[in-house]
PDB file of C-alpha atoms and ligand atoms in Angstrom:
ATOM      1  CA  MET A1335      -0.029   0.013  -0.026  1.00  0.00           C
ATOM      2  CA  LYS A1336       1.187   3.427  -0.829  1.00  0.00           C
ATOM      3  CA  ARG A1337       0.674   6.497   1.273  1.00  0.00           C
ATOM      4  CA  ILE A1338       0.346   9.517  -0.915  1.00  0.00           C
ATOM      5  CA  GLY A1339       0.955  13.060   0.160  1.00  0.00           C
ATOM      6  CA  ILE A1340      -0.534  15.982  -1.885  1.00  0.00           C
ATOM      7  CA  ILE A1341       0.420  19.610  -1.394  1.00  0.00           C
ATOM      8  CA  GLY A1342      -1.207  22.339  -3.466  1.00  0.00           C
ATOM      9  CA  GLY A1343      -0.150  25.906  -3.830  1.00  0.00           C
ATOM     10  CA  THR A1344       0.553  28.763  -6.161  1.00  0.00           C
ATOM     11  CA  PHE A1345       4.297  28.100  -5.828  1.00  0.00           C
ATOM     12  CA  ASN A1346       4.916  31.674  -7.112  1.00  0.00           C
ATOM     13  CA  PRO A1347       7.702  30.748  -6.644  1.00  0.00           C
ATOM     14  CA  LEU A1348       8.435  27.502  -4.895  1.00  0.00           C
ATOM     15  CA  HIS A1349      10.650  28.171  -1.904  1.00  0.00           C
ATOM     16  CA  ASN A1350      12.533  26.301   0.828  1.00  0.00           C
ATOM     17  CA  GLY A1351       9.560  26.513   3.209  1.00  0.00           C
ATOM     18  CA  HIS A1352       7.430  24.387   0.775  1.00  0.00           C
ATOM     19  CA  LEU A1353      10.241  21.868   0.316  1.00  0.00           C
ATOM     20  CA  PHE A1354      10.905  21.616   4.046  1.00  0.00           C
ATOM     21  CA  ILE A1355       7.215  20.986   5.035  1.00  0.00           C
ATOM     22  CA  ALA A1356       6.851  18.405   2.330  1.00  0.00           C
ATOM     23  CA  GLU A1357       9.927  16.570   3.459  1.00  0.00           C
ATOM     24  CA  GLU A1358       9.078  16.768   7.158  1.00  0.00           C
ATOM     25  CA  ILE A1359       5.577  15.426   6.530  1.00  0.00           C
ATOM     26  CA  ARG A1360       6.790  12.757   4.224  1.00  0.00           C
ATOM     27  CA  PHE A1361       9.069  11.482   6.966  1.00  0.00           C
ATOM     28  CA  ALA A1362       6.685  11.829   9.895  1.00  0.00           C
ATOM     29  CA  PHE A1363       3.708  10.147   8.067  1.00  0.00           C
ATOM     30  CA  ASN A1364       5.940   7.567   6.296  1.00  0.00           C
ATOM     31  CA  LEU A1365       4.575   8.735   2.852  1.00  0.00           C
ATOM     32  CA  SER A1366       5.707   6.945  -0.300  1.00  0.00           C
ATOM     33  CA  LYS A1367       5.732  10.165  -2.175  1.00  0.00           C
ATOM     34  CA  VAL A1368       4.528  13.772  -2.129  1.00  0.00           C
ATOM     35  CA  ILE A1369       2.830  15.240  -5.160  1.00  0.00           C
ATOM     36  CA  PHE A1370       3.044  18.965  -5.707  1.00  0.00           C
ATOM     37  CA  VAL A1371       0.033  20.408  -7.465  1.00  0.00           C
ATOM     38  CA  PRO A1372       0.362  23.981  -8.637  1.00  0.00           C
ATOM     39  CA  ASN A1373      -3.007  25.688  -9.029  1.00  0.00           C
ATOM     40  CA  LYS A1374      -4.344  28.232 -11.540  1.00  0.00           C
ATOM     41  CA  ILE A1375      -4.925  31.639 -10.159  1.00  0.00           C
ATOM     42  CA  PRO A1376      -7.265  30.937  -7.236  1.00  0.00           C
ATOM     43  CA  PRO A1377     -10.012  33.393  -6.280  1.00  0.00           C
ATOM     44  CA  HIS A1378      -8.426  34.484  -3.024  1.00  0.00           C
ATOM     45  CA  LYS A1379      -5.224  35.635  -4.591  1.00  0.00           C
ATOM     46  CA  ASN A1380      -5.160  39.072  -6.177  1.00  0.00           C
ATOM     47  CA  GLU A1381      -1.544  39.517  -7.089  1.00  0.00           C
ATOM     48  CA  ILE A1382      -0.563  39.105 -10.663  1.00  0.00           C
ATOM     49  CA  ILE A1383       0.835  35.587 -10.928  1.00  0.00           C
ATOM     50  CA  GLU A1384       3.896  34.839 -13.007  1.00  0.00           C
ATOM     51  CA  ASN A1385       3.410  32.888 -16.186  1.00  0.00           C
ATOM     52  CA  THR A1386       2.183  29.360 -15.531  1.00  0.00           C
ATOM     53  CA  ASP A1387       5.058  27.827 -17.455  1.00  0.00           C
ATOM     54  CA  HIS A1388       7.567  29.718 -15.216  1.00  0.00           C
ATOM     55  CA  ARG A1389       5.888  28.461 -12.018  1.00  0.00           C
ATOM     56  CA  TRP A1390       5.790  24.959 -13.434  1.00  0.00           C
ATOM     57  CA  ASN A1391       9.468  25.046 -14.549  1.00  0.00           C
ATOM     58  CA  MET A1392      10.604  26.404 -11.111  1.00  0.00           C
ATOM     59  CA  LEU A1393       8.584  23.818  -9.317  1.00  0.00           C
ATOM     60  CA  ASN A1394      10.241  21.015 -11.193  1.00  0.00           C
ATOM     61  CA  LEU A1395      13.741  22.441 -10.801  1.00  0.00           C
ATOM     62  CA  GLY A1396      13.087  22.697  -7.019  1.00  0.00           C
ATOM     63  CA  ILE A1397      11.865  19.180  -6.477  1.00  0.00           C
ATOM     64  CA  SER A1398      14.303  17.415  -8.732  1.00  0.00           C
ATOM     65  CA  SER A1399      16.766  16.649  -5.982  1.00  0.00           C
ATOM     66  CA  ASN A1400      14.187  14.568  -3.942  1.00  0.00           C
ATOM     67  CA  GLN A1401      13.332  11.182  -5.322  1.00  0.00           C
ATOM     68  CA  PHE A1402      10.068  11.146  -3.304  1.00  0.00           C
ATOM     69  CA  PHE A1403       8.733  14.321  -4.846  1.00  0.00           C
ATOM     70  CA  GLU A1404       6.565  14.522  -7.925  1.00  0.00           C
ATOM     71  CA  SER A1405       4.532  17.220  -9.629  1.00  0.00           C
ATOM     72  CA  SER A1406       1.186  17.177 -11.405  1.00  0.00           C
ATOM     73  CA  ARG A1407      -0.314  19.508 -13.967  1.00  0.00           C
ATOM     74  CA  ILE A1408      -3.886  18.444 -13.237  1.00  0.00           C
ATOM     75  CA  GLU A1409      -5.017  21.880 -12.115  1.00  0.00           C
ATOM     76  CA  LEU A1410      -2.892  23.774 -14.646  1.00  0.00           C
ATOM     77  CA  ASP A1411      -4.304  21.801 -17.648  1.00  0.00           C
ATOM     78  CA  ARG A1412      -7.930  22.182 -16.616  1.00  0.00           C
ATOM     79  CA  THR A1413      -9.677  24.973 -18.556  1.00  0.00           C
ATOM     80  CA  ARG A1414     -11.450  26.316 -15.591  1.00  0.00           C
ATOM     81  CA  ILE A1415     -10.059  27.185 -12.098  1.00  0.00           C
ATOM     82  CA  SER A1416     -10.528  24.065 -10.087  1.00  0.00           C
ATOM     83  CA  TYR A1417     -11.079  23.378  -6.402  1.00  0.00           C
ATOM     84  CA  SER A1418      -8.839  21.235  -4.193  1.00  0.00           C
ATOM     85  CA  VAL A1419     -11.731  18.858  -3.835  1.00  0.00           C
ATOM     86  CA  ASP A1420     -11.716  18.137  -7.577  1.00  0.00           C
ATOM     87  CA  THR A1421      -7.982  17.420  -7.481  1.00  0.00           C
ATOM     88  CA  ILE A1422      -8.294  15.214  -4.416  1.00  0.00           C
ATOM     89  CA  ARG A1423     -11.131  13.281  -6.070  1.00  0.00           C
ATOM     90  CA  TYR A1424      -9.003  12.811  -9.122  1.00  0.00           C
ATOM     91  CA  PHE A1425      -6.164  11.325  -7.053  1.00  0.00           C
ATOM     92  CA  TYR A1426      -8.513   9.236  -5.054  1.00  0.00           C
ATOM     93  CA  ASN A1427      -9.751   7.615  -8.251  1.00  0.00           C
ATOM     94  CA  ILE A1428      -6.267   7.007  -9.471  1.00  0.00           C
ATOM     95  CA  TYR A1429      -4.812   5.599  -6.242  1.00  0.00           C
ATOM     96  CA  GLN A1430      -7.878   3.688  -5.301  1.00  0.00           C
ATOM     97  CA  ASN A1431      -7.331   2.178  -1.792  1.00  0.00           C
ATOM     98  CA  ASN A1432      -4.018   3.891  -1.170  1.00  0.00           C
ATOM     99  CA  PRO A1433      -4.548   6.568   1.569  1.00  0.00           C
ATOM    100  CA  LEU A1434      -4.157  10.267   0.691  1.00  0.00           C
ATOM    101  CA  PHE A1435      -2.648  12.884   2.999  1.00  0.00           C
ATOM    102  CA  PHE A1436      -3.495  16.417   2.118  1.00  0.00           C
ATOM    103  CA  ILE A1437      -0.845  18.873   3.282  1.00  0.00           C
ATOM    104  CA  THR A1438      -1.388  22.715   3.838  1.00  0.00           C
ATOM    105  CA  GLY A1439      -0.158  25.457   6.152  1.00  0.00           C
ATOM    106  CA  LEU A1440      -2.451  26.189   9.014  1.00  0.00           C
ATOM    107  CA  ASP A1441      -3.009  29.637   7.483  1.00  0.00           C
ATOM    108  CA  ALA A1442      -4.454  28.018   4.421  1.00  0.00           C
ATOM    109  CA  LEU A1443      -6.778  25.709   6.455  1.00  0.00           C
ATOM    110  CA  LEU A1444      -8.139  28.737   8.449  1.00  0.00           C
ATOM    111  CA  ASN A1445      -8.245  31.402   5.860  1.00  0.00           C
ATOM    112  CA  TYR A1446      -9.244  29.798   2.540  1.00  0.00           C
ATOM    113  CA  SER A1447     -12.833  29.249   1.719  1.00  0.00           C
ATOM    114  CA  TRP A1448     -12.676  25.594   0.994  1.00  0.00           C
ATOM    115  CA  HIS A1449     -15.218  24.341  -1.460  1.00  0.00           C
ATOM    116  CA  ASN A1450     -16.944  21.188  -0.260  1.00  0.00           C
ATOM    117  CA  PHE A1451     -14.680  20.738   2.666  1.00  0.00           C
ATOM    118  CA  GLU A1452     -16.637  17.792   4.046  1.00  0.00           C
ATOM    119  CA  GLU A1453     -15.990  15.897   0.800  1.00  0.00           C
ATOM    120  CA  ILE A1454     -12.348  16.657   0.979  1.00  0.00           C
ATOM    121  CA  ILE A1455     -12.390  15.195   4.496  1.00  0.00           C
ATOM    122  CA  GLU A1456     -14.258  12.065   3.325  1.00  0.00           C
ATOM    123  CA  LEU A1457     -11.678  11.440   0.605  1.00  0.00           C
ATOM    124  CA  VAL A1458      -8.458  11.839   2.670  1.00  0.00           C
ATOM    125  CA  GLU A1459      -6.868   9.813   5.375  1.00  0.00           C
ATOM    126  CA  ASN A1460      -5.705  12.987   7.065  1.00  0.00           C
ATOM    127  CA  PHE A1461      -5.765  16.697   6.343  1.00  0.00           C
ATOM    128  CA  ILE A1462      -2.509  17.875   7.731  1.00  0.00           C
ATOM    129  CA  ALA A1463      -2.220  21.551   8.690  1.00  0.00           C
ATOM    130  CA  VAL A1464       1.352  22.477   9.547  1.00  0.00           C
ATOM    131  CA  SER A1465       2.268  25.489  11.692  1.00  0.00           C
ATOM    132  CA  ARG A1466       3.638  28.585  10.124  1.00  0.00           C
ATOM    133  CA  PRO A1467       4.850  31.877  11.778  1.00  0.00           C
ATOM    134  CA  GLY A1468       1.680  33.486  13.223  1.00  0.00           C
ATOM    135  CA  TYR A1469      -0.131  30.199  13.030  1.00  0.00           C
ATOM    136  CA  SER A1470       1.168  27.873  15.600  1.00  0.00           C
ATOM    137  CA  GLY A1471       0.191  26.806  19.096  1.00  0.00           C
ATOM    138  CA  LYS A1472      -2.813  25.482  21.134  1.00  0.00           C
ATOM    139  CA  ARG A1473      -5.164  28.438  20.571  1.00  0.00           C
ATOM    140  CA  PHE A1474      -5.627  27.464  16.960  1.00  0.00           C
ATOM    141  CA  GLN A1475      -7.121  24.099  18.056  1.00  0.00           C
ATOM    142  CA  ASP A1476     -10.134  25.989  19.273  1.00  0.00           C
ATOM    143  CA  LYS A1477     -10.341  27.741  15.916  1.00  0.00           C
ATOM    144  CA  ILE A1478     -10.270  24.551  13.973  1.00  0.00           C
ATOM    145  CA  LYS A1479     -12.965  23.103  16.337  1.00  0.00           C
ATOM    146  CA  LYS A1480     -15.198  26.054  15.685  1.00  0.00           C
ATOM    147  CA  LEU A1481     -14.695  26.057  11.976  1.00  0.00           C
ATOM    148  CA  TYR A1482     -14.825  22.320  11.270  1.00  0.00           C
ATOM    149  CA  PRO A1483     -16.541  20.531  14.202  1.00  0.00           C
ATOM    150  CA  LEU A1484     -17.479  17.552  12.125  1.00  0.00           C
ATOM    151  CA  CYS A1485     -14.084  16.988  10.694  1.00  0.00           C
ATOM    152  CA  LEU A1486     -11.923  16.845  13.660  1.00  0.00           C
ATOM    153  CA  ASN A1487     -11.093  13.168  13.413  1.00  0.00           C
ATOM    154  CA  LYS A1488      -9.176  13.667  10.217  1.00  0.00           C
ATOM    155  CA  ILE A1489      -7.553  17.045  10.712  1.00  0.00           C
ATOM    156  CA  ILE A1490      -4.118  17.072  12.287  1.00  0.00           C
ATOM    157  CA  GLN A1491      -2.502  20.305  13.373  1.00  0.00           C
ATOM    158  CA  PHE A1492       1.104  19.433  12.982  1.00  0.00           C
ATOM    159  CA  ASP A1493       3.820  21.518  14.767  1.00  0.00           C
ATOM    160  CA  ILE A1494       6.908  22.017  12.535  1.00  0.00           C
ATOM    161  CA  LEU A1495       9.989  24.171  12.705  1.00  0.00           C
ATOM    162  CA  LEU A1496       8.759  27.640  11.798  1.00  0.00           C
ATOM    163  CA  LEU A1497      10.320  29.068   8.755  1.00  0.00           C
ATOM    164  CA  GLU A1498       9.473  32.588   8.008  1.00  0.00           C
ATOM    165  CA  ILE A1499       9.740  32.239   4.253  1.00  0.00           C
ATOM    166  CA  SER A1500       6.839  33.144   1.898  1.00  0.00           C
ATOM    167  CA  SER A1501       6.559  33.648  -1.867  1.00  0.00           C
ATOM    168  CA  THR A1502       5.233  37.028  -1.207  1.00  0.00           C
ATOM    169  CA  ASN A1503       8.402  37.962   0.760  1.00  0.00           C
ATOM    170  CA  ILE A1504      10.540  36.494  -2.045  1.00  0.00           C
ATOM    171  CA  ARG A1505       8.770  38.507  -4.705  1.00  0.00           C
ATOM    172  CA  GLU A1506       9.203  41.656  -2.531  1.00  0.00           C
ATOM    173  CA  ARG A1507      12.831  41.008  -2.057  1.00  0.00           C
ATOM    174  CA  LEU A1508      13.355  40.543  -5.766  1.00  0.00           C
ATOM    175  CA  TYR A1509      11.525  43.842  -6.481  1.00  0.00           C
ATOM    176  CA  LYS A1510      13.768  45.663  -4.043  1.00  0.00           C
ATOM    177  CA  GLY A1511      16.840  44.107  -5.562  1.00  0.00           C
ATOM    178  CA  LYS A1512      17.643  42.053  -2.536  1.00  0.00           C
ATOM    179  CA  SER A1513      19.165  38.560  -2.623  1.00  0.00           C
ATOM    180  CA  ILE A1514      17.043  35.402  -2.353  1.00  0.00           C
ATOM    181  CA  LYS A1515      19.985  33.125  -1.957  1.00  0.00           C
ATOM    182  CA  TYR A1516      19.372  30.339   0.638  1.00  0.00           C
ATOM    183  CA  LEU A1517      15.605  31.022   0.631  1.00  0.00           C
ATOM    184  CA  VAL A1518      14.938  29.067  -2.591  1.00  0.00           C
ATOM    185  CA  PRO A1519      16.948  26.247  -4.220  1.00  0.00           C
ATOM    186  CA  GLU A1520      19.918  27.569  -6.226  1.00  0.00           C
ATOM    187  CA  SER A1521      18.453  26.303  -9.497  1.00  0.00           C
ATOM    188  CA  ILE A1522      15.299  28.421  -8.812  1.00  0.00           C
ATOM    189  CA  GLU A1523      17.352  31.458  -7.900  1.00  0.00           C
ATOM    190  CA  LYS A1524      19.223  31.122 -11.238  1.00  0.00           C
ATOM    191  CA  TYR A1525      15.999  30.552 -13.189  1.00  0.00           C
ATOM    192  CA  ILE A1526      14.493  33.713 -11.631  1.00  0.00           C
ATOM    193  CA  LEU A1527      17.527  35.871 -12.412  1.00  0.00           C
ATOM    194  CA  ASP A1528      18.055  34.486 -15.898  1.00  0.00           C
ATOM    195  CA  ASN A1529      14.356  35.112 -16.736  1.00  0.00           C
ATOM    196  CA  ARG A1530      14.214  38.421 -14.977  1.00  0.00           C
ATOM    197  CA  LEU A1531      11.133  37.390 -12.996  1.00  0.00           C
ATOM    198  CA  TYR A1532       9.414  39.395 -10.296  1.00  0.00           C
ATOM    199  CA  LEU A1533      11.068  42.822 -11.125  1.00  0.00           C
ATOM    200  CA  ASP A1534       7.733  44.740 -11.420  1.00  0.00           C
ATOM    201  CA  LYS A1535       5.872  46.118  -8.497  1.00  0.00           C
ATOM    202  CA  ARG A1536       2.663  44.137  -7.905  1.00  0.00           C
TER     203      ARG A1536
HETATM  204  P1  ATP B1806       2.153  33.484  -1.007  1.00  0.00           P
HETATM  205  O1  ATP B1806       2.849  34.441  -0.098  1.00  0.00           O
HETATM  206  O2  ATP B1806       2.190  33.980  -2.433  1.00  0.00           O
HETATM  207  O3  ATP B1806       0.783  33.239  -0.453  1.00  0.00           O
HETATM  208  P2  ATP B1806       3.218  31.142   0.089  1.00  0.00           P
HETATM  209  O4  ATP B1806       4.582  31.213   0.512  1.00  0.00           O
HETATM  210  O5  ATP B1806       2.058  31.172   1.079  1.00  0.00           O
HETATM  211  O6  ATP B1806       3.015  32.179  -1.074  1.00  0.00           O
HETATM  212  P3  ATP B1806       1.601  29.128  -1.277  1.00  0.00           P
HETATM  213  O7  ATP B1806       1.977  28.653  -2.652  1.00  0.00           O
HETATM  214  O8  ATP B1806       0.437  30.057  -1.091  1.00  0.00           O
HETATM  215  O9  ATP B1806       3.044  29.865  -0.792  1.00  0.00           O
HETATM  216  O10 ATP B1806       1.623  27.907  -0.211  1.00  0.00           O
HETATM  217  C1  ATP B1806       1.285  26.636  -0.572  1.00  0.00           C
HETATM  218  C2  ATP B1806       1.120  25.905   0.732  1.00  0.00           C
HETATM  219  O11 ATP B1806       2.355  25.848   1.513  1.00  0.00           O
HETATM  220  C3  ATP B1806       0.077  26.527   1.579  1.00  0.00           C
HETATM  221  O12 ATP B1806      -0.736  25.510   2.268  1.00  0.00           O
HETATM  222  C4  ATP B1806       0.959  27.325   2.618  1.00  0.00           C
HETATM  223  O13 ATP B1806       0.251  27.505   3.877  1.00  0.00           O
HETATM  224  C5  ATP B1806       2.122  26.403   2.771  1.00  0.00           C
HETATM  225  N1  ATP B1806       3.364  27.188   3.179  1.00  0.00           N
HETATM  226  C6  ATP B1806       4.029  28.058   2.382  1.00  0.00           C
HETATM  227  N2  ATP B1806       5.057  28.458   2.988  1.00  0.00           N
HETATM  228  C7  ATP B1806       5.153  27.880   4.332  1.00  0.00           C
HETATM  229  C8  ATP B1806       5.994  27.966   5.373  1.00  0.00           C
HETATM  230  N3  ATP B1806       7.148  28.826   5.384  1.00  0.00           N
HETATM  231  N4  ATP B1806       5.733  27.212   6.458  1.00  0.00           N
HETATM  232  C9  ATP B1806       4.614  26.373   6.438  1.00  0.00           C
HETATM  233  N5  ATP B1806       3.741  26.260   5.418  1.00  0.00           N
HETATM  234  C10 ATP B1806       3.988  27.027   4.284  1.00  0.00           C
HETATM  235 MG1   MG B1807      -0.003  31.511   0.713  1.00  0.00          MG
END
């Protein structure tokens, strides 16, 4: 039996925070692999998103050094913006009886308006929400309880080393001409500089 991790995001760009949480959860939950699923521009994001091809290329550069990491174009290749529930249903049908572990930051669990959250919960073995600066500690357990009282058996709030890295911060640093060395894999840093990405104010 395979235990499959799925992590969605805009990955605009992928950074070491994403890679770190995916690897940490893979190890902690004994996952056979983690699939990174970049999304189309989701409704809650209002910044201009770099070209889909660039996000896809950077993601693949970033995950290439980990044999347990894969990527999927399932959301990018759909004509419409799709919901996480559609993606999870797709992997549920592909992987049949192999359990799925959906990985997000706790900020995402609490702040996104999840479409059909109950169905997501039905399809996954666990919904793992990892801590993030500003989103860690016991008080968030109450918030989860209030928001999703019927889903508590599957939601795991998982404390992880807090890394204050975000794509927003990386884009800002680039706009200001600052270095992003050691915040993203070297291959992504090079790709961004070669393609002159994120130089405009958003
Ligand atoms: P942005 O600033 O553009 O929102 P981001 O850094 O939050 O970018 P996303 O692509 O939105 O990156 O994140 C994908 C998933 O990874 C989300 O579930 C998010 O909560 C999680 N995540 C991103 N960065 C971290 C981090 N440093 N620690 C823990 N979780 C993270
Ligand atoms: Mg985010």
